[in-house]
Each structure stands twice: as C-alpha cells, then as structure tokens.
C-alpha cells in the first residue's frame, strides 16, 4: 500500500484508527475457550466488528509467540483473513525486530514474503545495516521506533548530546538518509503528544504510528493538534480499550462501539483540518 493509497483510504473511511490485536488467550471471553482456535475466533469477531471504523490492524507478535506454534498459526490465519476479507486494511506486524544484517534479512523474509504483512515495526538502535534489509521490499513499510509511550522511554530516547539533540531526534534525522516518507513511518507515543512538534519539525511528511490512547490515557486531541499534516500523517492505535471493552458473549458489539466512538472523533478532526 502506497502513501497515496493510505491517505485515500483515510479519506474514504473518514478515520485514521488502527485496532491493535493484542490478543491474550487468558483474557478472551470464556465462551470462546472451547473453540478449536480461540485466538483466531476472537480476532475474527473483533475484525468483523471494527473494520468499518478503522484503516489498519496491528497484531502484536508477543501475544502470538507466547503460545508457540499454536499462536503463530493463529497470527497467520488472522493475516490471511484480513487479506481475503478486508484487502483495504493496512496490516502492521508489531514485532519490534532489528538485528545485524544477516539476521534482519531473515526477519524481513519471514514477514514480507512468508506472512505478507504491509508493515513491520523495527528497532533502529543497531543502525542502518540492521534496517536496510527491510527496505529491500518494494511496497512494504518500515516503522521505526522513535519516541515510545512507556515510562522508560526517558532512560535513553530523551538523552541529549553535546549539541542538545535528543537521541530520538537523531534517529529521525539520520533515518531520513536511508529512505523517504514513502517507505518509512515512525512510532511516537500518544503520551508524548506535545513532543510531536519536535517530531514534525524533522519528519514533516511521514506517517506516524501513535499508540497510547485508550488504556494508556493519551489524548487524541493533542495528537491531532501537534501531529496532523496535509495527508493526515497519523495512524492512531487503540488496543485494549477496544478489544477488551467487554468480556461477555457480546464482546464484539462493545468493541465496535468503542471503535465507533474513536472513529467519530477522528472524522471530526479530519473535517476540522480540511482533509475531507
């Protein structure tokens, strides 16, 4: 999916919501536990209930890898279901890979050839040779961790060098020499929304994947205020607040309601910024 296609889908859907599929088998409703594949059964209902409100889905690999081969199979089934039933959705594998070149080559092959996701989150802290293998796949997005929403982000990401530049700012600046806004996105946490001004000063045209609203209490209004650009430039993720909105047999209906509420707010933001 190109940058232009992504923006067109945002305008068509009137939304820039990403639903995070952080599916923990211990948290899904009890009535699904008897299913042959409860993880996929849960994901399928969440996807069907929320697809009209979002433009992307983001499975977090930790939740699937924790279940071994069984979980990996559920992840693959989820991606295949999205490909077949909702081909307009951007599929982001939240795997946070990043290693020396030879290993990164294999990670890239795994996700972009065998699993066929659209985008993959990457840790850039081992430098350009750990990221470049992922950029060899035309039409695929690399989503670099820049400024994350966790409390520990300040331990390293906000460290300043002698010129006063933060580490996350250096990552943004240097990565622009590897590729452009047609291939690179960045993770910037909603709990750091005011820092989006600094981010936009360095990467004005890039899409930002923004976690941290919902359960982490990030402000969608502030994310839009500081982060939106002429092509929206935002993919705002909500996970637990949507998929675990209810634990009964009506869980999908409650998930849809939570997604619809965010959809409405995002539509208002797009209208206010003259993007639709």
Tab-separated table of C-alpha atoms in Angstrom, residues 22-35 37-43 46 63-64 67 70 243-244 246-249 251:
chain	number	residue	atom	x	y	z
A	22	UNK	CA	-3.098	-7.720	21.431
A	23	UNK	CA	-4.915	-10.982	21.905
A	24	UNK	CA	-4.160	-12.717	25.209
A	25	UNK	CA	-5.763	-16.150	25.352
A	26	UNK	CA	-6.178	-15.701	29.114
A	27	UNK	CA	-8.335	-12.595	28.644
A	28	UNK	CA	-10.681	-13.560	25.838
A	29	UNK	CA	-14.288	-14.415	26.724
A	30	UNK	CA	-14.837	-17.791	28.345
A	31	UNK	CA	-17.293	-18.998	25.710
A	32	UNK	CA	-14.518	-18.898	23.084
A	33	UNK	CA	-12.145	-21.078	25.066
A	34	UNK	CA	-13.791	-24.222	23.750
A	35	UNK	CA	-13.187	-23.197	20.134
A	37	UNK	CA	-8.630	-21.876	17.764
A	38	UNK	CA	-9.886	-19.361	20.359
A	39	UNK	CA	-7.315	-16.704	19.424
A	40	UNK	CA	-8.379	-16.627	15.792
A	41	UNK	CA	-12.066	-16.919	16.728
A	42	UNK	CA	-11.675	-13.833	18.925
A	43	UNK	CA	-9.692	-11.913	16.299
A	46	UNK	CA	-13.119	-8.210	16.536
A	63	UNK	CA	0.866	-12.274	22.240
A	64	UNK	CA	1.112	-14.889	19.494
A	67	UNK	CA	1.675	-19.502	22.597
A	70	UNK	CA	-0.257	-22.639	18.015
A	243	UNK	CA	-10.752	-5.450	22.153
A	244	UNK	CA	-11.323	-5.903	25.898
A	246	UNK	CA	-16.365	-6.354	27.344
A	247	UNK	CA	-15.797	-9.981	28.284
A	248	UNK	CA	-19.235	-11.425	27.642
A	249	UNK	CA	-20.702	-13.081	24.561
A	251	UNK	CA	-17.752	-8.529	23.372
